[in-house]
Short mmCIF file of C-alpha atoms in Angstrom, two decimals:
data_model
loop_
_atom_site.label_atom_id
_atom_site.label_comp_id
_atom_site.label_asym_id
_atom_site.label_seq_id
_atom_site.Cartn_x
_atom_site.Cartn_y
_atom_site.Cartn_z
CA MET A 4 0.00 0.00 0.00
CA ASN A 5 1.07 3.58 -0.48
CA GLU A 6 1.12 6.24 2.22
CA SER A 7 -2.54 7.11 1.67
CA GLY A 8 -3.58 3.56 2.57
CA THR A 9 -4.74 2.57 -0.92
CA PRO A 10 -3.30 -0.54 -2.62
CA ALA A 11 -0.17 0.24 -4.58
CA ARG A 12 -0.19 -0.66 -8.25
CA PRO A 13 2.08 -3.56 -9.17
CA HIS A 14 5.32 -2.81 -10.95
CA VAL A 15 4.99 -4.22 -14.44
CA PRO A 16 8.07 -4.81 -16.63
CA ASP A 17 8.16 -3.11 -20.03
CA THR A 18 8.08 -6.36 -21.99
CA LEU A 19 6.65 -9.77 -21.13
CA PRO A 20 5.74 -12.74 -23.31
CA THR A 21 2.09 -12.76 -24.31
CA GLY A 22 -0.56 -15.38 -23.76
CA LEU A 23 1.07 -17.31 -20.89
CA VAL A 24 -1.68 -17.23 -18.26
CA SER A 25 -5.16 -18.72 -17.90
CA VAL A 26 -7.31 -17.05 -15.22
CA VAL A 27 -9.98 -19.36 -13.77
CA VAL A 28 -13.02 -17.48 -12.40
CA ILE A 29 -15.56 -19.51 -10.43
CA GLY A 30 -19.07 -18.43 -9.49
CA PHE A 31 -22.38 -19.64 -8.14
CA ASP A 32 -25.50 -17.44 -7.98
CA ASP A 33 -23.44 -14.25 -8.17
CA ALA A 34 -24.87 -12.46 -11.19
CA ALA A 35 -24.44 -9.10 -9.46
CA HIS A 36 -20.65 -9.32 -9.19
CA ILE A 37 -19.19 -11.87 -11.60
CA ALA A 38 -18.97 -9.48 -14.55
CA ALA A 39 -16.67 -7.16 -12.59
CA ALA A 40 -14.44 -10.11 -11.67
CA VAL A 41 -14.22 -11.36 -15.26
CA CYS A 42 -13.57 -7.88 -16.63
CA SER A 43 -10.76 -7.32 -14.11
CA ALA A 44 -9.11 -10.49 -15.43
CA LEU A 45 -9.60 -9.52 -19.08
CA ALA A 46 -8.12 -6.08 -18.31
CA GLN A 47 -4.78 -7.65 -17.30
CA GLY A 48 -3.62 -7.33 -20.89
CA THR A 49 -1.93 -9.62 -23.36
CA VAL A 50 -0.19 -11.76 -20.73
CA VAL A 51 -3.61 -13.38 -20.18
CA ALA A 52 -4.32 -15.86 -22.96
CA GLU A 53 -7.80 -16.72 -21.73
CA VAL A 54 -10.26 -16.27 -18.92
CA ILE A 55 -12.14 -19.46 -18.07
CA ALA A 56 -15.35 -18.77 -16.15
CA VAL A 57 -16.91 -21.80 -14.47
CA ASP A 58 -20.59 -21.38 -13.60
CA ASP A 59 -21.36 -23.92 -10.87
CA ALA A 60 -24.98 -24.57 -11.94
CA SER A 61 -26.26 -21.14 -10.90
CA THR A 62 -29.98 -20.43 -10.68
CA ASP A 63 -29.92 -16.61 -10.68
CA GLY A 64 -28.79 -15.77 -14.20
CA THR A 65 -25.03 -15.93 -13.58
CA GLY A 66 -24.62 -18.17 -16.61
CA ALA A 67 -26.47 -15.73 -18.87
CA VAL A 68 -24.27 -12.85 -17.67
CA LEU A 69 -21.20 -14.88 -18.59
CA ASP A 70 -22.56 -15.85 -22.01
CA ARG A 71 -23.27 -12.22 -22.86
CA LEU A 72 -19.73 -11.29 -21.86
CA ALA A 73 -18.27 -14.16 -23.90
CA ALA A 74 -20.11 -12.94 -26.98
CA ARG A 75 -18.14 -9.68 -26.74
CA HIS A 76 -14.79 -11.01 -25.50
CA PRO A 77 -13.18 -13.82 -27.50
CA ARG A 78 -10.67 -14.56 -24.72
CA LEU A 79 -13.51 -15.54 -22.36
CA ARG A 80 -14.56 -19.19 -22.28
CA VAL A 81 -17.54 -20.27 -20.19
CA ILE A 82 -18.04 -23.71 -18.64
CA HIS A 83 -21.58 -24.42 -17.46
CA ARG A 84 -21.76 -27.13 -14.83
CA THR A 85 -25.13 -28.91 -14.83
CA VAL A 86 -24.95 -29.97 -11.17
CA ASN A 87 -23.82 -27.72 -8.34
CA SER A 88 -20.66 -29.07 -6.69
CA GLY A 89 -21.41 -27.64 -3.25
CA GLY A 90 -17.96 -26.11 -2.93
CA CYS A 91 -15.16 -24.17 -4.61
CA GLY A 92 -12.75 -27.02 -5.29
CA THR A 93 -14.56 -28.82 -8.12
CA PRO A 94 -15.13 -25.76 -10.36
CA ARG A 95 -11.51 -24.69 -9.88
CA ASN A 96 -10.35 -28.16 -10.87
CA ASP A 97 -12.62 -27.99 -13.92
CA GLY A 98 -10.99 -24.71 -14.89
CA VAL A 99 -7.45 -26.04 -14.55
CA ARG A 100 -8.29 -29.09 -16.67
CA ALA A 101 -9.69 -26.80 -19.37
CA ALA A 102 -6.80 -24.33 -19.26
CA GLY A 103 -4.42 -24.16 -22.19
CA ALA A 104 -1.81 -21.66 -21.01
CA PRO A 105 1.37 -22.63 -19.13
CA TYR A 106 0.37 -20.71 -16.00
CA VAL A 107 -2.91 -20.48 -14.12
CA MET A 108 -4.47 -18.16 -11.54
CA PHE A 109 -7.73 -18.33 -9.58
CA LEU A 110 -10.30 -15.58 -9.05
CA ASP A 111 -13.58 -15.73 -7.12
CA SER A 112 -16.69 -14.17 -8.62
CA ASP A 113 -17.06 -11.42 -6.00
CA ASP A 114 -13.41 -10.29 -6.02
CA VAL A 115 -11.18 -8.47 -8.51
CA LEU A 116 -7.62 -8.43 -9.80
CA PRO A 117 -5.98 -4.98 -9.64
CA GLN A 118 -4.41 -3.68 -12.83
CA GLY A 119 -1.02 -5.27 -13.51
CA ALA A 120 -1.41 -8.09 -10.99
CA VAL A 121 -0.92 -10.99 -13.42
CA ALA A 122 2.06 -9.33 -15.11
CA ALA A 123 3.80 -8.70 -11.77
CA LEU A 124 3.43 -12.35 -10.74
CA LEU A 125 4.40 -13.70 -14.15
CA ALA A 126 7.51 -11.53 -14.25
CA ALA A 127 8.64 -12.91 -10.88
CA ALA A 128 7.93 -16.52 -11.91
CA LEU A 129 9.90 -16.17 -15.16
CA ARG A 130 12.77 -14.22 -13.58
CA HIS A 131 13.39 -16.91 -10.96
CA ASP A 132 12.13 -19.96 -12.86
CA ALA A 133 9.74 -20.47 -9.94
CA PRO A 134 6.65 -22.68 -10.28
CA VAL A 135 4.80 -20.45 -7.79
CA ALA A 136 4.69 -16.66 -7.50
CA ALA A 137 2.74 -14.94 -4.75
CA GLY A 138 1.80 -11.36 -3.89
CA LEU A 139 -0.13 -9.27 -1.42
CA CYS A 140 -3.88 -9.71 -0.99
CA VAL A 141 -5.93 -6.78 0.29
CA ARG A 142 -9.06 -7.64 2.25
CA ARG A 143 -11.55 -4.87 1.47
CA GLU A 144 -14.69 -4.47 3.59
CA LEU A 145 -17.59 -3.05 1.64
CA PRO A 146 -19.25 -0.62 1.43
CA GLN A 147 -16.80 1.22 3.71
CA ARG A 148 -13.81 0.27 1.49
CA LEU A 149 -11.76 -0.48 4.59
CA ASP A 150 -8.60 -2.23 3.43
CA THR A 151 -6.55 -4.69 5.49
CA ARG A 152 -3.43 -6.36 4.14
CA TRP A 153 -3.42 -10.15 4.40
CA GLN A 154 -0.19 -11.57 5.91
CA PRO A 155 1.77 -8.41 5.03
CA GLY A 156 4.99 -9.68 6.60
CA LEU A 157 5.42 -12.16 3.75
CA TYR A 158 5.23 -9.50 1.05
CA ARG A 159 7.20 -6.50 2.29
CA THR A 160 9.96 -7.06 -0.26
CA ALA A 161 10.56 -9.19 -3.33
CA ALA A 162 12.13 -12.51 -2.42
CA LEU A 163 12.83 -16.03 -3.65
CA HIS A 164 12.33 -18.95 -1.28
CA ASP A 165 14.09 -22.09 -2.51
CA SER A 166 11.99 -24.31 -0.25
CA PRO A 167 8.98 -23.80 2.04
CA GLU A 168 10.90 -25.53 4.83
CA LEU A 169 13.46 -22.72 4.75
CA HIS A 170 10.68 -20.16 5.29
CA PRO A 171 7.83 -21.83 7.24
CA ALA A 172 6.02 -18.49 7.63
CA LEU A 173 4.71 -19.18 4.11
CA LEU A 174 2.26 -21.61 5.71
CA HIS A 175 0.37 -18.68 7.20
CA ASP A 176 -0.88 -17.64 3.76
CA THR A 177 -3.40 -20.37 2.95
CA LEU A 178 -5.12 -18.36 0.21
CA CYS A 179 -4.98 -19.86 -3.26
CA VAL A 180 -6.08 -16.73 -5.14
CA ASN A 181 -3.10 -14.39 -4.68
CA LYS A 182 -0.73 -16.72 -6.49
CA LEU A 183 0.33 -17.76 -9.99
CA TYR A 184 1.02 -21.46 -10.64
CA ASP A 185 2.97 -23.37 -13.24
CA ARG A 186 0.24 -25.68 -14.57
CA ARG A 187 2.77 -28.39 -15.48
CA PHE A 188 4.02 -28.40 -11.87
CA LEU A 189 0.45 -28.85 -10.58
CA THR A 190 -0.11 -31.76 -12.96
CA GLU A 191 3.24 -33.44 -12.28
CA TYR A 192 2.64 -33.54 -8.52
CA GLY A 193 -1.11 -34.17 -8.67
CA ILE A 194 -1.92 -30.92 -6.91
CA ALA A 195 -5.67 -30.26 -6.98
CA PHE A 196 -8.48 -29.10 -4.73
CA PRO A 197 -10.69 -31.52 -2.80
CA GLU A 198 -13.80 -32.26 -4.81
CA GLY A 199 -17.36 -31.52 -3.74
CA PRO A 200 -18.56 -29.71 -0.61
CA TYR A 201 -15.29 -29.29 1.26
CA PRO A 202 -15.03 -26.02 3.25
CA TYR A 203 -11.52 -24.59 3.57
CA GLU A 204 -10.48 -26.43 0.44
CA ASP A 205 -7.64 -23.95 -0.02
CA PHE A 206 -6.00 -25.30 3.17
CA VAL A 207 -5.69 -28.72 1.53
CA PHE A 208 -4.60 -27.31 -1.85
CA SER A 209 -1.92 -25.18 -0.15
CA ALA A 210 -0.63 -28.17 1.80
CA ARG A 211 -0.38 -30.28 -1.36
CA LEU A 212 1.45 -27.42 -3.08
CA LEU A 213 3.98 -26.77 -0.30
CA ALA A 214 4.53 -30.49 0.29
CA ALA A 215 5.85 -30.67 -3.29
CA GLY A 216 8.62 -28.26 -2.26
CA PRO A 217 8.39 -25.59 -4.98
CA ARG A 218 10.54 -22.51 -5.26
CA ILE A 219 8.28 -19.58 -4.42
CA ALA A 220 8.86 -16.03 -5.63
CA THR A 221 7.12 -13.30 -3.67
CA VAL A 222 6.43 -9.73 -4.78
CA PRO A 223 5.46 -6.71 -2.65
CA ASP A 224 2.68 -5.73 -5.07
CA THR A 225 -1.05 -5.92 -4.42
CA VAL A 226 -2.22 -8.72 -6.73
CA TYR A 227 -5.68 -9.54 -5.37
CA VAL A 228 -8.57 -7.61 -3.82
CA TRP A 229 -10.73 -9.81 -1.61
CA HIS A 230 -14.15 -8.24 -1.15
CA VAL A 231 -15.85 -8.77 2.20
CA ARG A 232 -19.58 -8.08 2.20
CA ARG A 233 -20.85 -8.67 5.73
CA GLY A 234 -24.46 -8.09 4.76
CA ALA A 235 -24.39 -10.62 1.93
CA ARG A 236 -27.25 -13.11 1.67
CA ARG A 237 -24.77 -15.95 1.56
CA PRO A 238 -21.69 -15.08 3.64
CA SER A 239 -18.29 -16.43 2.69
CA ILE A 240 -16.89 -19.35 4.65
CA SER A 241 -14.41 -17.06 6.40
CA LEU A 242 -17.30 -14.95 7.77
CA ASP A 243 -19.75 -17.75 8.47
CA ARG A 244 -18.20 -18.63 11.81
CA ASP A 245 -21.27 -18.61 14.05
CA ARG A 246 -22.01 -22.29 13.38
CA ILE A 247 -19.99 -25.00 15.10
CA GLY A 248 -19.82 -26.83 11.77
CA ASN A 249 -17.52 -24.08 10.49
CA TRP A 250 -14.97 -24.77 13.22
CA GLN A 251 -15.28 -28.53 12.71
CA SER A 252 -14.64 -28.07 8.98
CA ARG A 253 -11.60 -25.94 9.72
CA LEU A 254 -10.26 -28.59 12.09
CA ARG A 255 -10.75 -31.26 9.43
CA ALA A 256 -8.91 -29.23 6.80
CA HIS A 257 -6.10 -28.45 9.25
CA ARG A 258 -5.65 -32.12 10.15
CA ARG A 259 -5.70 -33.10 6.48
CA GLY A 260 -2.96 -30.59 5.75
CA VAL A 261 -0.76 -32.04 8.51
CA GLU A 262 -1.36 -35.56 7.11
CA ILE A 263 -0.28 -34.38 3.65
CA TYR A 264 2.98 -32.95 4.97
CA ARG A 265 3.77 -36.10 6.92
CA ALA A 266 2.93 -38.41 4.00
CA ALA A 267 5.39 -36.41 1.87
CA GLY A 268 8.12 -36.74 4.52
CA ARG A 269 7.92 -33.02 5.36
CA GLU A 270 7.80 -33.27 9.14
CA PRO A 271 9.16 -29.72 9.65
CA LEU A 272 6.21 -28.39 7.64
CA ALA A 273 3.80 -30.56 9.63
CA ARG A 274 5.13 -29.07 12.87
CA ALA A 275 5.00 -25.55 11.44
CA ALA A 276 1.37 -26.10 10.39
CA ARG A 277 0.42 -27.20 13.90
CA VAL A 278 2.13 -24.17 15.44
CA LYS A 279 0.41 -21.90 12.89
CA PHE A 280 -2.93 -23.39 13.96
CA LEU A 281 -2.28 -22.23 17.54
CA ASP A 282 -0.99 -18.78 16.63
CA HIS A 283 -3.70 -17.97 14.09
CA ASP A 284 -6.76 -20.24 13.97
CA LEU A 285 -7.12 -20.89 17.70
CA ARG A 286 -6.70 -17.21 18.60
CA MET A 287 -9.14 -16.04 15.93
CA TYR A 288 -11.98 -18.31 17.05
CA ILE A 289 -11.51 -17.93 20.79
CA ARG A 290 -11.75 -14.13 20.43
CA GLU A 291 -15.36 -14.69 19.33
CA LEU A 292 -16.24 -17.37 21.88
CA PRO A 293 -17.81 -15.06 24.54
CA ALA A 294 -20.46 -13.97 22.01
CA ARG A 295 -21.48 -17.54 21.09
CA SER A 296 -24.32 -19.59 22.56
CA ASP A 297 -23.71 -21.93 25.47
CA GLY A 298 -24.22 -24.94 23.23
CA TYR A 299 -21.69 -23.65 20.70
CA ARG A 300 -19.14 -22.96 23.45
CA HIS A 301 -19.30 -26.47 24.85
CA ALA A 302 -19.14 -28.09 21.40
CA TRP A 303 -16.21 -25.85 20.44
CA TRP A 304 -14.39 -26.62 23.68
CA ARG A 305 -14.78 -30.39 23.20
CA ALA A 306 -13.62 -30.32 19.58
CA THR A 307 -10.65 -28.09 20.38
CA ARG A 308 -9.52 -30.18 23.36
CA ASP A 309 -9.65 -33.28 21.15
CA CYS A 310 -7.44 -31.55 18.59
CA LEU A 311 -4.96 -30.18 21.13
CA ALA A 312 -4.67 -33.53 22.93
CA GLY A 313 -2.44 -34.71 20.10
CA TYR A 314 0.07 -31.88 20.59
CA ALA A 315 3.45 -32.53 22.13
CA GLU A 316 4.69 -30.05 24.71
CA ALA A 317 7.45 -28.99 22.31
CA GLU A 318 4.79 -27.96 19.77
CA LEU A 319 2.92 -25.92 22.38
CA ALA A 320 6.15 -24.27 23.49
CA ALA A 321 7.00 -23.34 19.87
CA ALA A 322 3.88 -21.16 19.61
CA ARG A 323 3.82 -17.55 20.70
CA ALA A 324 3.17 -16.94 24.39
CA PRO A 325 -0.53 -15.93 24.12
CA ALA A 326 -1.37 -18.93 21.93
CA ARG A 327 0.40 -21.55 24.03
CA TRP A 328 -1.16 -20.19 27.24
CA ILE A 329 -4.63 -20.36 25.67
CA ALA A 330 -4.03 -23.91 24.46
CA ARG A 331 -2.92 -25.00 27.93
CA VAL A 332 -6.04 -23.54 29.55
CA VAL A 333 -8.29 -25.39 27.09
CA LEU A 334 -6.43 -28.64 27.74
CA ALA A 335 -6.51 -28.22 31.52
CA ALA A 336 -10.22 -27.32 31.86
CA ALA A 337 -12.92 -29.88 31.09
CA ALA A 338 -15.51 -27.17 30.33
CA PRO A 339 -15.43 -23.60 29.01
CA ARG A 340 -14.14 -21.07 31.53
CA ASP A 341 -12.58 -17.60 31.73
CA LEU A 342 -13.90 -16.81 28.23
CA ASP A 343 -13.63 -13.03 28.47
CA ARG A 344 -10.10 -13.29 29.79
CA LEU A 345 -9.12 -15.78 27.07
CA ALA A 346 -10.66 -13.58 24.37
CA GLN A 347 -8.66 -10.56 25.56
CA LEU A 348 -5.48 -12.66 25.56
CA ALA A 349 -6.27 -13.79 22.00
CA ALA A 350 -6.68 -10.19 20.80
CA ARG A 351 -3.98 -8.51 18.75
CA PRO A 352 -2.16 -7.07 20.58
CA ALA A 353 -2.72 -9.49 23.47
CA ARG A 354 -3.94 -8.31 26.87
CA LEU A 355 -3.58 -10.42 30.01
CA LEU A 356 -6.31 -9.30 32.40
CA PRO A 357 -6.05 -9.54 36.19
CA PRO A 358 -6.12 -11.37 38.54
CA TYR A 359 -2.48 -12.40 38.35
CA ALA A 360 -1.93 -15.70 40.16
CA HIS A 361 1.34 -17.19 41.36
CA GLY A 362 2.30 -20.84 41.39
CA PRO A 363 5.24 -22.68 42.92
CA VAL A 364 7.57 -21.73 40.05
CA GLY A 365 6.14 -18.44 38.83
CA PRO A 366 3.10 -16.89 37.14
CA VAL A 367 0.15 -19.21 36.44
CA TRP A 368 -3.25 -18.75 34.82
CA ALA A 369 -5.30 -19.13 37.99
CA ASP A 370 -5.05 -20.41 41.55
CA ASP A 371 -7.15 -23.46 40.63
CA LEU A 372 -5.12 -24.12 37.45
CA PRO A 373 -1.56 -24.04 38.82
CA ALA A 374 -0.33 -26.39 36.07
CA VAL A 375 -0.99 -23.74 33.39
CA ALA A 376 2.27 -21.83 33.58
CA LEU A 377 2.54 -18.39 31.99
CA ASP A 378 6.09 -19.04 30.93
CA GLY A 379 8.12 -16.25 29.40
CA LEU A 380 6.76 -13.48 31.61
CA VAL A 381 9.48 -13.41 34.26
CA GLY A 382 12.88 -14.91 34.89
CA PRO A 383 15.67 -15.92 32.50
CA GLY A 384 14.62 -15.75 28.87
CA ALA A 385 11.59 -13.56 29.65
CA ALA A 386 10.07 -11.55 26.84
CA PRO A 387 11.31 -7.95 26.54
CA ALA A 388 9.11 -5.27 28.05
CA ARG A 389 7.86 -4.09 24.66
CA ARG A 390 6.23 -7.50 24.09
CA LEU A 391 4.42 -7.76 27.41
CA PRO A 392 0.63 -8.37 27.24
CA VAL A 393 -0.04 -5.32 29.37
CA THR A 394 -3.68 -4.35 29.99
CA VAL A 395 -4.62 -0.69 29.70
CA ASP A 396 -8.25 0.06 30.64
CA ALA A 397 -10.04 3.10 29.28
CA THR A 398 -13.16 4.76 30.62
CA LEU A 399 -14.48 7.61 28.48
CA ARG A 400 -16.55 10.62 29.57
CA LEU A 401 -18.04 13.03 27.02
CA LEU A 402 -17.87 16.77 27.79
CA THR A 403 -19.58 19.74 26.18
CA GLY A 404 -18.59 23.30 25.25
CA PRO A 405 -16.50 22.69 23.14
CA PRO A 406 -17.15 18.96 22.56
CA ARG A 407 -14.42 16.90 24.17
CA ALA A 408 -13.85 13.43 25.58
CA GLU A 409 -11.94 12.71 28.77
CA LEU A 410 -10.12 9.39 28.87
CA HIS A 411 -9.36 7.73 32.17
CA LEU A 412 -6.50 5.36 31.35
CA ARG A 413 -5.24 2.75 33.79
CA ALA A 414 -2.23 0.52 33.02
CA HIS A 415 -2.12 -2.59 35.22
CA GLU A 416 1.02 -3.94 36.81
CA LEU A 417 2.09 -7.34 35.42
CA TYR A 418 4.13 -9.49 37.79
CA GLY A 419 6.50 -6.60 38.53
CA ARG A 420 7.56 -6.23 34.90
CA LEU A 421 5.87 -2.89 34.30
CA ALA A 422 7.27 -1.41 37.49
CA ALA A 423 10.73 -2.54 36.43
CA ALA A 424 10.27 -0.80 33.07
CA ARG A 425 9.22 2.44 34.87
CA PRO A 426 6.51 3.88 32.59
CA HIS A 427 6.35 7.67 32.62
CA THR A 428 4.32 8.83 29.59
CA VAL A 429 1.42 7.52 27.53
CA ASP A 430 1.09 8.40 23.84
CA VAL A 431 -2.50 8.09 22.63
CA GLU A 432 -2.95 7.24 18.95
CA LEU A 433 -6.28 7.62 17.13
CA ARG A 434 -6.32 5.77 13.80
CA PRO A 435 -9.09 6.36 11.24
CA ARG A 436 -10.34 3.09 9.82
CA ASP A 437 -10.92 4.49 6.36
CA GLY A 438 -7.32 5.66 6.03
CA GLY A 439 -5.73 9.02 6.56
CA PRO A 440 -3.29 10.42 9.10
CA THR A 441 -3.14 9.21 12.69
CA LEU A 442 -3.73 11.77 15.44
CA GLU A 443 -1.43 11.59 18.45
CA PHE A 444 -1.07 13.32 21.80
CA SER A 445 0.71 12.53 25.04
CA ALA A 446 0.04 12.65 28.78
CA ARG A 447 2.08 12.00 31.90
CA LEU A 448 1.46 8.79 33.81
CA THR A 449 0.93 8.85 37.57
CA ALA A 450 1.60 5.84 39.80
CA GLU A 451 -1.52 4.82 41.76
CA GLY A 452 -0.91 1.68 43.80
CA PRO A 453 -0.31 -1.29 41.47
CA SER A 454 -1.15 0.71 38.35
CA TRP A 455 -0.43 3.90 36.41
CA THR A 456 -3.10 6.38 35.35
CA ALA A 457 -3.58 9.36 33.07
CA ARG A 458 -6.56 11.55 32.17
CA PRO A 459 -5.95 13.05 28.72
CA ARG A 460 -8.68 14.94 26.85
CA ILE A 461 -9.58 14.66 23.16
CA ASP A 462 -10.87 17.54 21.05
CA LEU A 463 -13.71 15.72 19.26
CA GLY A 464 -13.90 18.43 16.61
CA LEU A 465 -10.56 17.18 15.26
CA LEU A 466 -12.08 13.72 14.73
CA ALA A 467 -15.19 14.89 12.87
CA THR A 468 -15.55 14.09 9.21
CA PRO A 469 -14.96 17.34 7.27
CA GLY A 470 -18.16 18.91 6.03
CA SER A 471 -21.70 18.50 7.26
CA GLY A 472 -23.63 15.27 6.85
CA ARG A 473 -20.93 13.19 5.12
CA GLY A 474 -21.41 10.16 7.32
CA PRO A 475 -19.58 8.68 10.27
CA CYS A 476 -15.84 8.30 10.76
CA THR A 477 -14.56 5.52 13.02
CA TRP A 478 -11.38 5.85 15.07
CA ASP A 479 -9.51 3.06 16.87
CA LEU A 480 -7.53 3.93 19.97
CA ARG A 481 -4.06 2.62 20.63
CA VAL A 482 -1.57 3.65 23.29
CA ARG A 483 2.18 3.55 23.64
CA LEU A 484 3.57 3.40 27.18
CA ARG A 485 6.96 5.06 27.12
CA CYS A 486 9.26 3.57 29.74
CA THR A 487 12.61 4.49 31.21
CA HIS A 488 13.83 0.91 30.74
CA GLY A 489 12.83 -1.46 27.95
CA GLY A 490 11.56 1.00 25.33
CA ALA A 491 7.86 1.47 24.57
CA ILE A 492 4.90 -0.90 25.00
CA ARG A 493 2.21 -0.62 22.32
CA THR A 494 -1.30 -1.95 22.87
CA ALA A 495 -4.96 -1.25 22.29
CA VAL A 496 -7.07 -0.04 25.20
CA ARG A 497 -9.86 -2.09 26.74
CA ALA A 498 -13.23 -0.37 26.97
CA THR A 499 -14.42 -0.37 30.58
CA GLY A 500 -16.98 1.42 32.72
CA GLY A 501 -20.09 3.20 31.56
CA GLY A 502 -20.52 5.90 28.99
CA LEU A 503 -20.61 3.61 25.95
CA ARG A 504 -23.69 5.22 24.45
CA ARG A 505 -24.36 7.63 21.61
CA ARG A 506 -24.71 11.32 22.42
CA ALA A 507 -25.42 14.41 20.36
CA LEU A 508 -23.08 17.29 21.32
CA PRO A 509 -23.48 20.89 20.12
CA SER A 510 -20.60 22.10 18.00
CA ALA A 511 -19.91 25.63 16.85
CA ARG A 512 -18.22 24.35 13.69
CA HIS A 513 -20.43 21.38 12.76
CA GLY A 514 -23.75 22.24 14.40
CA VAL A 515 -24.08 18.76 15.91
CA LEU A 516 -21.55 16.05 16.64
CA LEU A 517 -22.97 12.54 17.03
CA VAL A 518 -20.45 10.65 19.14
CA ARG A 519 -20.70 6.94 19.81
CA PRO A 520 -17.97 5.30 21.91
CA TYR A 521 -18.17 1.51 21.80
CA ALA A 522 -16.26 -1.70 22.45
CA SER A 523 -15.07 -3.43 19.29
CA ALA A 524 -15.31 -7.19 18.77
CA SER A 525 -12.00 -7.59 20.60
CA GLY A 526 -13.16 -5.39 23.50
CA SER A 527 -11.03 -2.41 22.45
CA LEU A 528 -12.34 1.14 22.70
CA ALA A 529 -13.36 2.83 19.45
CA LEU A 530 -15.12 6.09 18.58
CA ARG A 531 -17.61 6.69 15.77
CA ILE A 532 -18.36 10.32 14.96
CA ALA A 533 -20.82 11.85 12.51
CA THR A 534 -21.45 15.53 11.88
CA GLY A 535 -24.39 17.76 11.09
CA VAL A 536 -28.12 17.77 11.57
CA ARG A 537 -28.66 15.62 8.47
CA SER A 538 -26.59 12.79 9.97
CA ALA A 539 -28.55 13.06 13.22
CA LEU A 540 -31.84 12.75 11.32
CA LEU A 541 -30.59 9.75 9.29
CA ILE A 542 -29.47 7.93 12.42
CA ALA A 543 -32.73 8.73 14.20
CA ALA A 544 -34.70 7.41 11.22
CA ARG A 545 -32.69 4.16 11.18
CA ARG A 546 -33.29 3.72 14.90
CA LEU A 547 -37.03 4.30 14.43
CA ARG A 548 -37.21 1.70 11.64
CA ARG A 549 -35.32 -0.79 13.78
CA ASN A 550 -37.68 -0.26 16.72
CA GLN A 551 -40.70 -0.70 14.46
CA ARG A 552 -39.32 -4.01 13.15
CA ASN A 553 -38.76 -5.24 16.70
#
């Protein structure tokens, strides 16, 4: 991404061979979006020999949309499946079998390829004679157009990885769509997607690919835009996590990937996959566990304990501290417990909430779980202060004339580590979710018993969207505790206390400021601000319609 937060255009070489890539677009009942996906593939230029669109027996006119496009674009070929496969794997396999170009890429019907994406990947593959080239995927939430980079650490610079085992972090990118593949390599090693209704089919495909040990060229360019539509009638698998079947499917795909690595004699990759499961999958789902039903929680707990029971202690110890602590709590407790505390620990950045228990050899999760050691917090080999899961609570009070917000921040002591670091100043960062510059200000910290406090004030007028009635702007709050020893500790702030309700505040500049402080899904404090009388009326009308429906 560039400094403005928008995806950077890929760097495209001046000359590239033509007609080397087949782009496989799959779709089912997505007539509203598939034309944009296909057109984004056709717009990649002469490096694309053909676009193969596979209609998985749609019932909404998707096939007709594709046929009309094919009549105008000779490079577009349409495959009409007569029976719906129930998944994404079968239509992708159909597309690969039909492809005629040496290289192949995949594109889902509701996503797009940015200009130059195929050329950037093809150039890297040809330059390094690599059967796989991969680039950055941007996850774009619509309609807000909020962009988040997927696994950005893998794509900061161009690189060539001679073997996945030499760079196991590659296992964290399980997407199949932000990559270019040598079709001959896929055929030679029998690399294909699971057929039929198989959720998380890309986990299995990625495992089969990496188990074959390809050279992988990575580029820092944005090569795929993944659209996330939370209000969609049929949510994507990655968003449809409120059913226990989703977690069970993810566990099945994870286990299958580990089996594939082991069958190929790639034990280091199998271990890396199991550690990745703790650091990523386990943390993501347990963050959402407090909001689930009691039945879901118990089913999730049982399934997760069964999975973790097969882990060796060395595998748990190889995971990051928050993940291995969470895994040990799940293994030690027969039923769900401490869900809010676990969810806060699973947040990014992690927060370890009080109480802070002590066992015979150091910090432990709780007095009644003394076997769950919080290793790495104190003693030899302890994490540096900047990586501590410090908890900073924030209570917010709205003030009028001019509109301001007073933050009451409290940083909790953590087994003596924060006191040893000697925090003296807190820098408050407000980050707009839709991009733009971060606002920062500082305040002195005051020691109050086993904690440090500050009461900075925010000029809410600085956070208002410019102009009247242009809609809300959302700000996330982060803090940086500056310490005398050990550098700075960065974390989000946990929303606590009352005051999390919308208020209309008079503003000399904007007329009215509508301010809504709230706790995000991870429990962090955020602020949503809208300006003008028109915004107030729109929000009031939405609230009235919602009340009438209820």
